[in-house]
Coordinates of C-alpha atoms in Angstrom, one line a residue:
M1 CA -18.4 16.6 10.9
V2 CA -21.2 15.8 13.5
V3 CA -21.8 11.8 14.0
S4 CA -25.6 11.3 12.8
D5 CA -28.7 9.8 15.4
E6 CA -29.7 7.7 12.5
G7 CA -27.4 4.5 12.3
I8 CA -27.7 1.0 11.1
Q9 CA -27.1 -2.4 12.7
D10 CA -26.1 -4.6 10.1
Y11 CA -22.8 -4.1 8.6
P12 CA -19.7 -6.6 8.2
D13 CA -17.8 -7.1 11.0
R14 CA -20.0 -5.6 13.3
D15 CA -19.8 -8.3 16.3
V16 CA -16.3 -8.0 15.6
L17 CA -15.7 -4.3 16.1
V18 CA -18.3 -4.4 19.1
R19 CA -16.4 -7.1 20.7
A20 CA -13.0 -4.9 20.2
M21 CA -14.8 -2.0 21.8
L22 CA -15.2 -3.7 25.2
P23 CA -12.1 -3.9 26.7
I24 CA -11.9 -0.5 25.7
L25 CA -15.2 -0.1 28.0
K26 CA -13.7 -1.7 30.7
S27 CA -10.6 0.4 30.9
A28 CA -12.9 2.9 31.2
R29 CA -14.4 1.7 34.3
S30 CA -11.2 0.9 36.2
H31 CA -9.5 2.6 38.7
L32 CA -6.9 5.1 37.2
S33 CA -4.2 7.1 38.4
N34 CA -3.4 10.1 38.6
D35 CA -1.1 10.3 35.4
W36 CA -4.1 8.3 33.5
E37 CA -7.3 9.8 34.8
R38 CA -7.1 13.0 32.6
Y39 CA -6.9 10.5 29.8
G40 CA -10.0 8.5 31.5
L41 CA -8.3 5.3 30.5
D42 CA -5.5 3.6 31.0
E43 CA -2.3 2.7 28.8
K44 CA -3.9 -0.5 27.6
G45 CA -7.0 1.5 26.8
I46 CA -5.4 4.6 24.9
R47 CA -4.1 2.1 23.0
L48 CA -7.2 0.3 22.0
L49 CA -8.9 3.0 21.3
H50 CA -6.5 4.3 18.7
R51 CA -6.2 0.9 17.1
L52 CA -10.5 0.5 17.1
V53 CA -10.3 4.1 15.6
S54 CA -8.0 3.1 12.7
R55 CA -9.8 0.1 12.3
L56 CA -13.2 1.8 11.5
R57 CA -11.4 5.0 9.3
A58 CA -10.5 1.6 7.0
H59 CA -14.1 0.5 7.1
T60 CA -16.4 1.5 4.5
Y61 CA -19.5 1.9 6.8
F62 CA -17.4 4.8 9.2
E63 CA -15.2 6.3 6.1
H64 CA -17.2 9.2 6.0
L65 CA -16.2 10.3 9.7
D66 CA -12.8 11.5 10.2
G67 CA -10.4 9.9 13.0
K68 CA -11.1 12.6 15.4
T69 CA -14.9 12.3 15.2
I70 CA -15.1 8.2 15.5
E71 CA -12.7 9.3 18.9
R72 CA -14.7 12.2 20.2
A73 CA -17.8 9.9 19.7
I74 CA -16.6 7.0 21.3
R75 CA -14.9 9.3 24.1
Q76 CA -18.0 10.8 24.3
E77 CA -20.1 7.4 25.2
L78 CA -16.9 6.2 27.7
K79 CA -17.5 9.1 29.5
T80 CA -20.8 8.9 30.4
Y81 CA -20.4 4.8 30.7
R82 CA -17.8 5.9 33.4
S83 CA -20.0 8.2 35.2
S84 CA -23.2 6.2 35.4
S85 CA -24.4 5.0 39.0
Q86 CA -25.7 1.9 37.5
R87 CA -23.7 0.2 35.4
P88 CA -25.1 -0.2 31.6
V89 CA -24.4 -3.7 29.8
A90 CA -21.3 -3.2 28.0
R91 CA -22.1 -4.7 24.9
A92 CA -25.4 -2.7 24.6
V93 CA -23.3 0.4 25.1
A94 CA -20.9 -0.7 22.0
E95 CA -23.5 -1.8 19.8
S96 CA -25.4 1.7 20.0
T97 CA -22.0 3.7 19.9
L98 CA -21.0 1.8 16.4
D99 CA -24.7 1.6 15.1
A100 CA -25.0 5.6 15.4
M101 CA -21.9 6.0 13.3
A102 CA -22.4 3.4 10.8
R103 CA -23.7 4.4 7.3
E104 CA -24.2 2.4 4.3
P105 CA -21.6 3.6 1.6
I106 CA -21.9 4.7 -1.7
T107 CA -21.4 2.4 -5.1
R108 CA -21.0 3.7 -8.2
N109 CA -19.2 4.1 -11.4
V110 CA -16.6 6.6 -12.0
Y111 CA -15.5 7.9 -15.5
L112 CA -12.1 9.2 -15.6
G113 CA -10.2 10.9 -18.6
L114 CA -7.4 9.4 -20.3
E115 CA -4.5 11.4 -22.3
H116 CA -2.0 9.5 -24.8
L117 CA -3.7 6.2 -24.7
S118 CA -5.8 4.5 -27.2
L119 CA -7.5 0.8 -26.3
S120 CA -10.5 -0.8 -28.2
D121 CA -13.7 0.1 -26.7
G122 CA -14.6 -2.3 -23.9
T123 CA -11.0 -3.3 -23.4
T124 CA -10.5 -4.7 -19.7
V125 CA -7.4 -4.6 -17.9
G126 CA -7.3 -5.2 -13.9
G127 CA -10.6 -4.6 -13.3
V128 CA -11.0 -1.2 -15.2
Q129 CA -12.8 -0.8 -18.7
Y130 CA -11.5 1.2 -21.2
L131 CA -13.7 3.1 -23.2
V132 CA -13.9 5.5 -26.5
T133 CA -16.1 8.4 -25.5
G134 CA -17.7 9.0 -29.0
Q135 CA -19.1 5.2 -28.7
H136 CA -21.3 6.1 -25.9
A137 CA -23.7 9.3 -26.8
H138 CA -24.8 9.4 -22.7
L139 CA -20.7 9.8 -22.1
V140 CA -20.3 12.4 -24.8
E141 CA -23.2 14.4 -23.4
V142 CA -21.7 14.1 -19.9
F143 CA -18.2 15.4 -20.7
A144 CA -19.8 18.1 -23.5
R145 CA -19.5 21.3 -21.3
F146 CA -15.7 20.8 -21.1
Q147 CA -15.8 21.6 -24.7
E148 CA -12.3 21.1 -26.3
A149 CA -10.9 19.6 -23.3
A150 CA -13.6 16.7 -23.0
P151 CA -11.8 13.7 -23.2
T152 CA -11.9 11.2 -26.1
H153 CA -10.8 8.1 -24.0
L154 CA -12.2 7.1 -20.6
A155 CA -11.4 4.4 -18.0
C156 CA -14.3 3.1 -16.2
V157 CA -14.1 1.3 -12.8
R158 CA -17.1 0.5 -10.0
A159 CA -16.0 1.8 -6.6
T160 CA -17.5 1.7 -3.3
A161 CA -16.6 4.5 -0.5
G162 CA -18.1 6.7 2.4
T163 CA -18.0 9.7 0.6
V164 CA -18.3 11.2 -2.8
H165 CA -14.4 12.6 -2.5
L166 CA -13.2 8.8 -1.5
L167 CA -14.7 7.0 -3.9
R168 CA -13.3 9.6 -6.8
D169 CA -9.9 8.8 -4.8
R170 CA -10.2 5.5 -5.0
A171 CA -11.4 4.7 -8.3
R172 CA -8.7 6.8 -9.7
R173 CA -6.1 4.7 -7.8
A174 CA -7.6 1.6 -9.2
V175 CA -6.9 3.3 -12.6
E176 CA -3.5 4.2 -11.8
T177 CA -2.8 1.0 -11.4
S178 CA -3.8 -0.3 -14.1
L179 CA -2.3 1.7 -16.3
A180 CA 0.9 0.9 -14.4
L181 CA 0.3 -2.7 -15.8
I182 CA -0.4 -1.6 -19.3
R183 CA 3.0 0.7 -19.1
Q184 CA 4.8 -2.5 -18.2
Q185 CA 3.4 -4.6 -20.6
T186 CA 4.2 -2.2 -23.0
L187 CA 7.6 -1.4 -22.1
H188 CA 8.6 -5.3 -21.9
G189 CA 6.2 -6.9 -24.0
F190 CA 7.5 -5.8 -27.9
A191 CA 10.2 -7.2 -29.7
A192 CA 11.1 -3.8 -30.9
K193 CA 12.2 -0.8 -28.2
I194 CA 9.9 1.1 -26.9
Y195 CA 10.7 4.8 -25.9
L196 CA 9.8 6.3 -22.6
S197 CA 7.6 9.1 -24.2
Q198 CA 5.6 6.3 -25.7
V199 CA 4.3 5.4 -21.8
M200 CA 3.6 8.8 -20.7
F201 CA 0.1 8.0 -20.5
E202 CA -1.9 9.5 -17.9
L203 CA -5.4 10.4 -16.3
S204 CA -6.0 14.2 -17.3
G205 CA -8.2 14.9 -14.6
L206 CA -11.5 15.1 -15.5
Y207 CA -14.1 12.9 -13.8
A208 CA -17.7 12.2 -13.9
I209 CA -19.8 9.7 -11.1
E210 CA -22.6 7.8 -12.7
G211 CA -25.7 8.7 -10.5
D212 CA -29.4 9.8 -11.4
E213 CA -28.3 12.5 -13.4
F214 CA -24.4 12.8 -13.4
T215 CA -24.3 15.1 -11.0
N216 CA -20.4 14.9 -10.0
T217 CA -18.2 15.7 -12.8
G218 CA -15.3 18.0 -12.9
W219 CA -11.7 18.2 -12.4
W220 CA -10.1 15.8 -9.4
R221 CA -7.0 18.1 -9.7
S222 CA -5.6 21.1 -11.9
K223 CA -3.7 20.7 -15.0
Q224 CA 0.2 20.9 -13.9
S225 CA 1.8 24.1 -16.3
A226 CA 4.6 26.2 -15.9
V227 CA 3.8 29.7 -14.3
D228 CA 6.5 32.6 -14.9
L229 CA 8.0 33.6 -11.3
E230 CA 9.1 37.2 -10.7
L231 CA 11.0 37.6 -7.8
D232 CA 12.2 41.4 -8.6
H233 CA 9.6 43.2 -7.0
D234 CA 10.5 45.8 -4.3
N235 CA 7.8 44.4 -2.1
L236 CA 10.2 41.0 -1.8
A237 CA 12.4 42.8 0.6
D238 CA 12.0 40.9 3.1
W239 CA 12.1 37.2 1.2
R240 CA 15.4 38.6 -0.7
S241 CA 17.1 38.9 2.6
E242 CA 16.4 35.6 4.4
L243 CA 17.4 34.1 0.7
A244 CA 20.7 36.1 1.4
T245 CA 21.3 35.0 4.9
L246 CA 20.5 31.2 3.8
S247 CA 23.0 31.4 1.3
L248 CA 25.6 32.9 3.3
R249 CA 25.5 30.2 5.5
Y250 CA 25.1 27.4 3.2
E251 CA 28.1 28.8 1.6
N252 CA 30.2 29.0 4.8
V253 CA 29.4 25.4 5.6
A254 CA 32.4 23.0 6.5
P255 CA 33.0 20.6 3.5
E256 CA 31.9 17.3 5.3
L257 CA 28.7 19.1 6.8
R258 CA 27.9 20.5 3.1
Q259 CA 28.0 16.7 1.2
S260 CA 25.1 16.0 3.6
V261 CA 23.5 19.3 3.0
D262 CA 23.8 19.1 -0.4
T263 CA 22.4 15.2 -0.4
C264 CA 19.6 16.5 1.6
L265 CA 18.6 19.3 -0.7
I266 CA 18.6 16.8 -3.6
W267 CA 16.1 14.5 -2.2
L268 CA 14.0 17.9 -0.8
D269 CA 13.7 18.7 -4.8
V270 CA 12.5 15.4 -5.2
A271 CA 10.1 16.2 -2.9
A272 CA 9.4 19.7 -4.2
L273 CA 8.9 18.8 -8.0
S274 CA 6.1 15.9 -7.6
D275 CA 1.9 16.3 -6.4
R276 CA 2.8 12.7 -5.1
W277 CA 2.4 11.7 -1.6
R278 CA 3.6 8.3 -2.2
I279 CA 7.0 10.3 -3.3
I280 CA 7.1 13.0 -1.2
I281 CA 7.0 11.5 1.9
P282 CA 10.0 8.9 1.4
A283 CA 11.9 11.9 -0.7
I284 CA 11.6 14.1 2.8
F285 CA 12.9 11.3 4.8
S286 CA 15.9 10.3 2.9
G287 CA 17.2 14.4 3.1
M288 CA 16.4 14.0 6.6
E289 CA 18.7 10.8 7.2
A290 CA 21.3 12.3 5.4
L291 CA 21.5 14.8 7.8
L292 CA 20.5 13.3 10.8
V293 CA 21.4 10.0 10.8
P294 CA 24.9 9.3 9.1
E295 CA 25.1 6.1 11.6
T296 CA 24.4 2.4 10.4
V297 CA 21.4 2.0 13.0
G298 CA 18.1 0.0 12.6
L299 CA 16.4 2.4 14.9
K300 CA 16.8 5.8 12.5
A301 CA 12.9 6.8 13.4
A302 CA 13.5 7.5 16.9
L303 CA 16.9 9.4 15.8
V304 CA 15.2 11.5 13.1
T305 CA 12.4 12.4 15.3
V306 CA 14.6 13.5 18.1
R307 CA 17.3 15.1 16.3
S308 CA 15.1 17.3 14.0
V309 CA 13.3 18.7 17.2
A310 CA 16.3 19.3 18.8
V311 CA 17.8 21.0 15.9
H312 CA 15.4 23.7 16.8
V313 CA 15.6 23.7 20.3
A314 CA 19.4 24.3 20.3
L315 CA 18.4 27.4 18.5
D316 CA 15.8 28.7 21.5
K317 CA 13.0 28.4 18.6
G318 CA 9.7 26.4 18.9
F319 CA 9.4 22.7 17.5
F320 CA 6.8 20.5 15.5
D321 CA 5.1 18.1 17.3
P322 CA 7.5 14.8 17.5
G323 CA 4.4 12.8 17.2
E324 CA 3.7 13.7 13.9
I325 CA 7.0 13.3 13.0
L326 CA 7.5 9.8 14.2
R327 CA 3.8 9.2 12.4
A328 CA 5.2 10.2 8.7
Y329 CA 8.2 8.4 9.2
E330 CA 6.1 5.1 9.9
L331 CA 4.1 6.0 6.6
R332 CA 7.7 6.4 4.6
S333 CA 8.9 2.8 6.6
E334 CA 5.1 1.3 4.6
L335 CA 5.9 2.7 1.7
V336 CA 10.0 2.0 1.1
H337 CA 9.1 -1.8 2.6
G338 CA 6.5 -2.4 0.2
S339 CA 3.3 -2.6 2.9
P340 CA 0.0 -1.9 1.3
T341 CA -1.3 1.7 2.1
W342 CA -4.6 1.0 0.4
D343 CA -6.1 2.6 3.7
V344 CA -4.6 5.7 3.9
F345 CA -7.0 8.5 2.8
E346 CA -5.2 10.2 -0.2
K347 CA -6.4 13.9 0.4
D348 CA -5.1 13.3 3.9
A349 CA -2.0 12.0 2.9
T350 CA -1.4 14.6 0.1
E351 CA -1.9 17.5 3.1
F352 CA 0.1 15.7 5.7
A353 CA 2.9 15.8 3.1
D354 CA 2.7 19.2 2.2
F355 CA 3.0 20.0 5.9
R356 CA 6.0 17.5 6.3
R357 CA 7.4 19.4 3.2
L358 CA 7.3 22.5 5.4
W359 CA 8.9 20.5 8.4
A360 CA 11.7 19.3 6.3
F361 CA 12.9 22.7 5.1
H362 CA 13.1 24.2 8.4
V363 CA 14.8 21.6 9.5
L364 CA 17.6 22.1 7.1
R365 CA 17.3 26.0 7.6
D366 CA 18.0 25.6 11.0
F367 CA 20.4 22.7 10.8
I368 CA 22.6 25.1 8.6
E369 CA 22.2 28.0 11.3
L370 CA 23.2 25.7 14.1
A371 CA 26.4 24.4 12.0
Q372 CA 27.4 28.3 11.9
S373 CA 26.8 29.4 15.4
L374 CA 28.6 26.0 16.7
N375 CA 31.3 26.1 13.8
A376 CA 31.2 22.5 13.6
Q377 CA 33.5 21.1 11.1
S378 CA 32.0 17.4 11.0
V379 CA 28.6 15.9 11.1
K380 CA 29.9 13.7 13.9
E381 CA 30.5 16.9 15.6
L382 CA 27.6 18.9 15.4
L383 CA 25.4 15.8 16.1
G384 CA 27.1 15.8 19.0
A385 CA 26.2 19.0 20.0
I386 CA 22.3 18.1 19.3
D387 CA 22.6 14.8 21.2
G388 CA 23.2 17.0 24.0
D389 CA 21.5 19.4 26.2
A390 CA 19.1 20.2 23.3
S391 CA 18.2 16.4 23.0
N392 CA 17.5 16.0 27.0
R393 CA 14.9 18.9 26.7
V394 CA 13.2 17.2 24.0
C395 CA 13.4 14.3 26.0
Q396 CA 12.3 15.9 29.3
W397 CA 9.1 17.4 26.9
L398 CA 8.6 13.7 26.0
T399 CA 8.7 12.4 29.3
Q400 CA 5.7 15.1 30.9
Q401 CA 3.5 14.0 27.7
A402 CA 3.4 11.0 29.7
T403 CA 1.9 8.5 26.5
P404 CA 2.8 5.2 25.3
G405 CA 3.8 6.7 22.3
A406 CA 6.4 9.2 23.9
W407 CA 7.9 6.8 26.1
K408 CA 8.2 3.8 23.1
L409 CA 10.2 7.1 21.6
L410 CA 12.5 7.9 24.3
K411 CA 13.3 4.1 24.7
E412 CA 14.0 3.8 21.1
Y413 CA 16.1 7.0 20.7
R414 CA 18.4 5.7 24.1
T415 CA 19.1 2.4 22.4
A416 CA 19.8 3.9 19.0
L417 CA 22.6 6.1 20.9
S418 CA 23.9 3.2 23.0
P419 CA 22.8 0.1 21.6
S420 CA 24.8 -1.9 23.9

């Protein structure tokens, strides 16, 4: 995505954001050691830059841009500012940089189809209005092209976002929260027993965004349905061979290790059967903790991160980026501890969760292979091997990165191993 030359100078928190960029500009003009010269900023400047990028991504006037585009645009201005012979006014540079990226957000009514729920037309719950489609001629016309799939009931919410895609996601989250409120009142608000099948109402996946002519309509997700899976084709010989190898290694795992492996598998299966990142990410890390963190420690993020990488290193295999693992674990912690995650982009988080599923399977597979190659009989024995040479190689790699995040991770990992 390219940052437009056209910008605006009137948006919420403009002065706050400008002031947040000033110390970054100061960092860019400071004398940097050889370790930091390639970054164009010192350690504090990089930390402040990442913080500013996060704030901008969560700001409706900047969320039409992804984080990499925002950071690239700011870094370009920092490079120009740093190399200029005559120092420009820092505030003017900050204002022009931010104003060039800002854009007026979109505000629209979004209509989402409902299944298995009927409410009186005009009912409002949690800021969401519920409509009977047939009582609104223009909505009947909008959804007519879906024929028998057209929704009989709709949820309408007015949303604001930087893009149409984000607008739809933001409206969907608002409706899902409203439906959760209705579900709780339904389950616990009647004297008579309410059965689970009576509160399985949900969004159908159809949506329409009100504009000049309702130009944005369609499915925000595919309908989930079972598909026959045939795994006996001749061209699946490699897949069957890999499955047989995995199965044999699994069956040969020592009993104590088998308990951890089975617990991990149960959690990974929860993640595999969901399309919701808020379920996938906590489930994945519950599985990883079952494998990699039997200790009762408070710094599990560092142990999971380093040990999950060391599993691959011990087998002389390439490994996933530790920074991505740590970022995912921090998101998991926010979810588990009930922290708000409204600033997380739905599309980004869903794709991120899919990559974490792949990562978790590789960790499990290599954990089983390593257990067999070492003939490990207990979790303690296997983790002892992982925390040796393999983890040292991971720590050396992190040291070479010379970033604040890598150093923090190293410190937490070593503290977790030796709390005293």
